[in-house]
Amino acid sequence: ESSAAEYTTINVGKVLEYTISNLKGQTEYQLRLQAIDQASQSKSEYSDVVSAKTLVKASFPLSASSADEFIAILNNAEGLRTAAATDEIQITADLDFTGKTLPASPLFTGTLVGNNHVIRGVKSDHALFAAVHSAKDLTIDESCTFTATKAGALAALTIEAAGTITNVVNKANVTVAIAGAGDATVAVAGLVAVGQAAMENCKNYGAITYTNLEASHGALIAGLAGYCDGAIAKCENHGNITMSIPTLSNHGLVKNTDQIPVHIGGLVANLGVDAPMTESVNN
């Protein structure tokens, strides 16, 4: 803490990402990094100090019975980042976004509960969420479309997920169409672009498409998830998966996996080595 006399040391190991848990709300912290050579145990100088203030936890559960109520929830980006994995957004009615603008994708660290309702009428160049922990019992209707014109990650539900995605159906078309050379890894999928979440009883019916008129970095194109480190069980893809690029200009980087060329699959393009796939069908 900024008010403390000494730093607390955390050995995070050899990782590119790390989450510090159990911090106090609305408290300022100072953070610095130091690298340690495993073999010699020699240490680098400390990095510059970065200050960060934790947020005030939002009041969960939150519920939405209309598109406007759901938009208001998405607009509370700071509050959504304070959710625990078990904190919920409850969708309590079918939501029609026709004529409405979807807010920028927020990070939601809790669980989206669809209660078997349907989302309709979304026209967007980004996913509903940048990240969710878990999601269940929701359908994204064929009246929705998700279309981007620059390199990056795109899906209907979320770019990243870490928990479980259960009984979620996507019927929307998801398209990345680039006129010039791409400058980043591309991941296009129906539900999750790049995830660690386990997926069960999920289905994709939407057309998943990536086209590039010049040159592409590495790409992951599939029906359910572009990249997935979680187990896949009882899932289905019924959508057309299409990729068209003239040349590969560079390999891709996703999570801790680099040197990714172009992978295209019905269910998942790149599945983690410890992630089993069972009782699943690609049509």
Coordinates of N, CA and C in Angstrom, one line a residue, residues 60-175:
F60 N -23.8 -6.2 -6.4 CA -24.3 -7.4 -7.2 C -25.3 -8.1 -6.3
P61 N -26.3 -8.8 -7.0 CA -26.5 -9.1 -8.4 C -27.1 -7.8 -9.1
L62 N -26.8 -7.7 -10.4 CA -27.4 -6.7 -11.2 C -28.4 -7.5 -12.2
S63 N -29.5 -6.8 -12.6 CA -30.5 -7.5 -13.5 C -30.9 -6.5 -14.6
A64 N -31.2 -7.1 -15.7 CA -31.7 -6.4 -16.9 C -32.9 -7.0 -17.5
S65 N -34.0 -6.3 -17.6 CA -35.2 -6.8 -18.3 C -35.4 -6.1 -19.6
S66 N -34.5 -5.2 -20.0 CA -34.6 -4.5 -21.3 C -33.2 -4.2 -21.8
A67 N -33.2 -3.8 -23.1 CA -31.9 -3.5 -23.6 C -31.3 -2.3 -23.0
D68 N -32.1 -1.3 -22.7 CA -31.6 -0.1 -22.0 C -31.0 -0.4 -20.7
E69 N -31.6 -1.3 -19.9 CA -31.1 -1.6 -18.6 C -29.7 -2.4 -18.8
F70 N -29.7 -3.2 -19.8 CA -28.4 -3.9 -20.0 C -27.3 -3.0 -20.5
I71 N -27.6 -2.0 -21.3 CA -26.7 -1.0 -21.7 C -26.2 -0.2 -20.5
A72 N -27.1 0.1 -19.6 CA -26.6 0.9 -18.4 C -25.6 0.0 -17.6
I73 N -25.9 -1.3 -17.5 CA -24.9 -2.1 -16.8 C -23.6 -2.1 -17.5
L74 N -23.6 -2.3 -18.8 CA -22.3 -2.3 -19.6 C -21.6 -1.0 -19.4
N75 N -22.3 0.1 -19.3 CA -21.6 1.4 -19.2 C -20.9 1.6 -17.8
N76 N -21.2 0.8 -16.9 CA -20.6 0.8 -15.5 C -19.3 0.0 -15.6
A77 N -18.4 0.3 -16.4 CA -17.2 -0.5 -16.6 C -16.4 -0.7 -15.4
E78 N -16.2 0.4 -14.6 CA -15.4 0.3 -13.3 C -16.1 -0.7 -12.4
G79 N -17.4 -0.6 -12.2 CA -18.1 -1.5 -11.3 C -18.0 -3.0 -11.7
L80 N -18.1 -3.2 -13.0 CA -18.1 -4.6 -13.5 C -16.7 -5.3 -13.2
R81 N -15.7 -4.5 -13.1 CA -14.3 -5.0 -12.9 C -14.2 -5.4 -11.4
T82 N -15.1 -5.0 -10.5 CA -15.0 -5.4 -9.1 C -15.7 -6.7 -8.8
A83 N -16.3 -7.3 -9.7 CA -17.1 -8.5 -9.5 C -16.2 -9.7 -9.1
A84 N -16.7 -10.5 -8.1 CA -16.1 -11.8 -7.8 C -16.7 -12.8 -8.9
A85 N -16.0 -13.9 -9.0 CA -16.5 -14.9 -10.0 C -17.9 -15.3 -9.8
T86 N -18.4 -15.3 -8.6 CA -19.8 -15.7 -8.3 C -20.8 -14.5 -8.4
D87 N -20.4 -13.3 -8.6 CA -21.3 -12.2 -8.7 C -21.9 -12.2 -10.1
E88 N -23.2 -11.9 -10.1 CA -24.0 -12.2 -11.3 C -24.6 -10.9 -12.0
I89 N -24.7 -10.9 -13.3 CA -25.6 -10.1 -14.1 C -26.8 -11.1 -14.5
Q90 N -28.0 -10.8 -14.1 CA -29.1 -11.6 -14.5 C -29.9 -11.0 -15.6
I91 N -30.1 -11.7 -16.7 CA -31.0 -11.2 -17.8 C -32.3 -11.9 -17.5
T92 N -33.3 -11.0 -17.3 CA -34.6 -11.5 -16.9 C -35.7 -11.4 -17.9
A93 N -35.4 -11.0 -19.2 CA -36.3 -11.0 -20.3 C -35.5 -11.0 -21.6
D94 N -36.2 -11.3 -22.7 CA -35.5 -11.2 -24.0 C -35.1 -9.7 -24.2
L95 N -34.0 -9.5 -24.8 CA -33.5 -8.1 -25.0 C -33.4 -7.8 -26.5
D96 N -34.0 -6.7 -26.9 CA -34.0 -6.2 -28.3 C -33.2 -5.0 -28.4
F97 N -32.0 -5.0 -29.1 CA -31.2 -3.9 -29.3 C -31.4 -3.2 -30.6
T98 N -32.4 -3.4 -31.3 CA -32.7 -2.8 -32.6 C -32.6 -1.3 -32.5
G99 N -31.8 -0.6 -33.3 CA -31.6 0.8 -33.3 C -30.8 1.4 -32.1
K100 N -30.3 0.5 -31.3 CA -29.5 1.0 -30.1 C -28.0 0.7 -30.3
T101 N -27.2 1.5 -29.7 CA -25.7 1.3 -29.8 C -25.2 0.5 -28.6
L102 N -24.4 -0.5 -28.9 CA -23.8 -1.3 -27.9 C -22.6 -0.6 -27.3
P103 N -22.5 -0.4 -26.0 CA -21.3 0.3 -25.5 C -20.0 -0.5 -25.7
A104 N -18.9 0.2 -25.5 CA -17.6 -0.5 -25.7 C -17.5 -1.7 -24.7
S105 N -16.9 -2.7 -25.2 CA -16.9 -4.0 -24.4 C -16.2 -3.8 -23.1
P106 N -16.9 -4.1 -21.9 CA -16.3 -3.9 -20.6 C -15.7 -5.3 -20.2
L107 N -14.8 -5.2 -19.2 CA -14.3 -6.4 -18.5 C -15.3 -6.7 -17.3
F108 N -15.9 -7.9 -17.4 CA -16.8 -8.3 -16.3 C -16.2 -9.6 -15.7
T109 N -15.8 -9.5 -14.4 CA -15.1 -10.6 -13.8 C -16.1 -11.6 -13.0
G110 N -17.4 -11.4 -13.3 CA -18.4 -12.3 -12.7 C -19.0 -13.2 -13.7
T111 N -20.3 -13.6 -13.4 CA -21.0 -14.6 -14.2 C -22.3 -13.9 -14.8
L112 N -22.4 -14.1 -16.1 CA -23.6 -13.7 -16.9 C -24.6 -14.8 -16.9
V113 N -25.8 -14.6 -16.4 CA -26.9 -15.6 -16.3 C -28.0 -15.2 -17.3
G114 N -28.2 -15.9 -18.3 CA -29.1 -15.6 -19.4 C -30.6 -16.0 -19.0
N115 N -30.7 -17.0 -18.1 CA -32.0 -17.5 -17.8 C -32.8 -18.0 -19.1
N116 N -32.1 -18.5 -20.0 CA -32.7 -19.0 -21.3 C -33.4 -17.9 -22.1
H117 N -32.9 -16.7 -22.0 CA -33.5 -15.6 -22.8 C -32.6 -15.3 -24.0
V118 N -33.1 -14.4 -24.9 CA -32.5 -14.2 -26.2 C -32.1 -12.8 -26.3
I119 N -31.0 -12.5 -26.9 CA -30.5 -11.2 -27.3 C -30.7 -11.0 -28.8
R120 N -31.4 -9.9 -29.2 CA -31.7 -9.7 -30.6 C -31.3 -8.3 -31.0
G121 N -31.0 -8.1 -32.3 CA -30.9 -6.8 -32.9 C -29.6 -6.1 -32.7
V122 N -28.5 -6.8 -32.2 CA -27.2 -6.1 -32.0 C -26.5 -6.0 -33.3
K123 N -26.0 -4.8 -33.6 CA -25.2 -4.5 -34.8 C -23.9 -3.9 -34.2
S124 N -22.8 -4.6 -34.2 CA -21.6 -4.1 -33.5 C -20.3 -4.5 -34.1
D125 N -19.3 -3.7 -33.9 CA -17.9 -4.1 -34.3 C -17.1 -4.7 -33.2
H126 N -17.8 -5.0 -32.1 CA -17.1 -5.6 -30.9 C -18.0 -6.5 -30.2
A127 N -17.5 -7.3 -29.3 CA -18.3 -8.3 -28.6 C -19.1 -7.7 -27.5
L128 N -20.0 -8.4 -26.9 CA -20.8 -7.9 -25.8 C -19.8 -7.5 -24.7
F129 N -18.8 -8.4 -24.4 CA -17.9 -8.2 -23.3 C -16.5 -8.3 -23.8
A130 N -15.5 -7.6 -23.2 CA -14.1 -7.8 -23.4 C -13.7 -9.1 -22.7
A131 N -14.3 -9.3 -21.5 CA -14.0 -10.5 -20.8 C -15.2 -10.8 -19.8
V132 N -15.5 -12.1 -19.6 CA -16.4 -12.5 -18.6 C -15.7 -13.7 -17.9
H133 N -16.1 -13.9 -16.6 CA -15.5 -15.1 -16.0 C -16.3 -16.3 -16.5
S134 N -17.7 -16.2 -16.3 CA -18.5 -17.4 -16.8 C -19.8 -16.8 -17.4
A135 N -20.5 -17.7 -18.2 CA -21.8 -17.3 -18.8 C -22.6 -18.6 -19.0
K136 N -23.9 -18.4 -18.9 CA -24.8 -19.6 -19.0 C -26.2 -19.2 -19.5
D137 N -26.8 -20.2 -20.2 CA -28.2 -20.2 -20.5 C -28.6 -18.9 -21.3
L138 N -28.0 -18.7 -22.4 CA -28.3 -17.5 -23.2 C -28.2 -17.8 -24.7
T139 N -29.0 -17.2 -25.5 CA -29.0 -17.3 -27.0 C -28.8 -15.9 -27.6
I140 N -27.8 -15.8 -28.5 CA -27.6 -14.6 -29.3 C -28.2 -14.9 -30.7
D141 N -29.2 -14.1 -31.0 CA -30.1 -14.4 -32.2 C -29.4 -14.1 -33.5
E142 N -30.0 -14.7 -34.6 CA -29.4 -14.5 -35.9 C -29.7 -13.0 -36.4
S143 N -30.5 -12.3 -35.8 CA -30.7 -10.9 -36.1 C -29.5 -10.0 -35.7
C144 N -28.6 -10.6 -34.9 CA -27.4 -9.8 -34.5 C -26.3 -10.1 -35.5
T145 N -25.4 -9.1 -35.7 CA -24.2 -9.2 -36.5 C -23.0 -8.5 -35.8
F146 N -21.9 -9.1 -35.9 CA -20.7 -8.6 -35.3 C -19.6 -8.5 -36.5
T147 N -19.2 -7.3 -36.9 CA -18.3 -7.1 -38.0 C -17.3 -6.1 -37.7
A148 N -16.0 -6.5 -37.9 CA -14.9 -5.6 -37.6 C -14.0 -5.5 -38.9
T149 N -13.3 -4.4 -39.1 CA -12.5 -4.1 -40.3 C -11.1 -3.9 -39.9
K150 N -10.6 -4.3 -38.8 CA -9.2 -4.2 -38.4 C -8.8 -5.5 -37.7
A151 N -7.5 -5.8 -37.7 CA -7.0 -7.0 -37.0 C -7.2 -6.9 -35.5
G152 N -7.4 -8.1 -35.0 CA -7.7 -8.2 -33.5 C -8.6 -9.4 -33.3
A153 N -9.2 -9.4 -32.1 CA -10.1 -10.5 -31.7 C -11.6 -10.1 -31.7
L154 N -12.4 -11.0 -32.2 CA -13.9 -10.7 -32.3 C -14.7 -12.0 -32.1
A155 N -15.7 -11.8 -31.3 CA -16.7 -12.9 -31.0 C -18.0 -12.3 -30.7
A156 N -19.1 -13.0 -30.6 CA -20.4 -12.5 -30.3 C -20.5 -12.2 -28.8
L157 N -20.1 -13.2 -28.0 CA -20.3 -13.1 -26.5 C -19.2 -12.3 -25.9
T158 N -17.9 -12.8 -26.0 CA -16.8 -12.2 -25.2 C -15.5 -12.5 -25.9
I159 N -14.5 -11.6 -25.7 CA -13.2 -11.9 -26.2 C -12.5 -12.9 -25.4
E160 N -12.6 -12.8 -24.1 CA -11.9 -13.7 -23.2 C -12.9 -14.3 -22.1
A161 N -12.6 -15.5 -21.6 CA -13.4 -16.1 -20.6 C -12.5 -17.0 -19.8
A162 N -12.7 -17.1 -18.5 CA -11.8 -17.9 -17.6 C -12.5 -19.0 -16.9
G163 N -13.8 -19.0 -16.7 CA -14.5 -19.9 -15.9 C -15.2 -21.0 -16.7
T164 N -16.5 -20.9 -16.8 CA -17.3 -21.9 -17.6 C -18.3 -21.2 -18.5
I165 N -18.4 -21.7 -19.7 CA -19.5 -21.2 -20.6 C -20.4 -22.4 -20.9
T166 N -21.7 -22.3 -20.4 CA -22.6 -23.4 -20.4 C -23.9 -23.1 -21.0
N167 N -24.3 -23.9 -22.0 CA -25.6 -23.7 -22.6 C -25.8 -22.3 -23.2
V168 N -24.8 -21.9 -23.9 CA -24.8 -20.6 -24.6 C -24.8 -20.9 -26.1
V169 N -25.7 -20.3 -26.9 CA -25.9 -20.5 -28.3 C -25.7 -19.2 -29.0
N170 N -24.8 -19.2 -30.1 CA -24.7 -18.1 -31.0 C -25.2 -18.4 -32.3
K171 N -26.1 -17.5 -32.8 CA -26.6 -17.7 -34.2 C -26.2 -16.5 -35.1
A172 N -25.5 -15.5 -34.5 CA -25.1 -14.3 -35.2 C -23.9 -14.6 -36.1
N173 N -23.8 -13.9 -37.3 CA -22.6 -14.0 -38.1 C -21.5 -13.1 -37.5
V174 N -20.3 -13.6 -37.4 CA -19.1 -12.9 -36.9 C -18.1 -12.8 -38.0
T175 N -17.7 -11.5 -38.4 CA -16.9 -11.3 -39.5 C -15.8 -10.3 -39.2

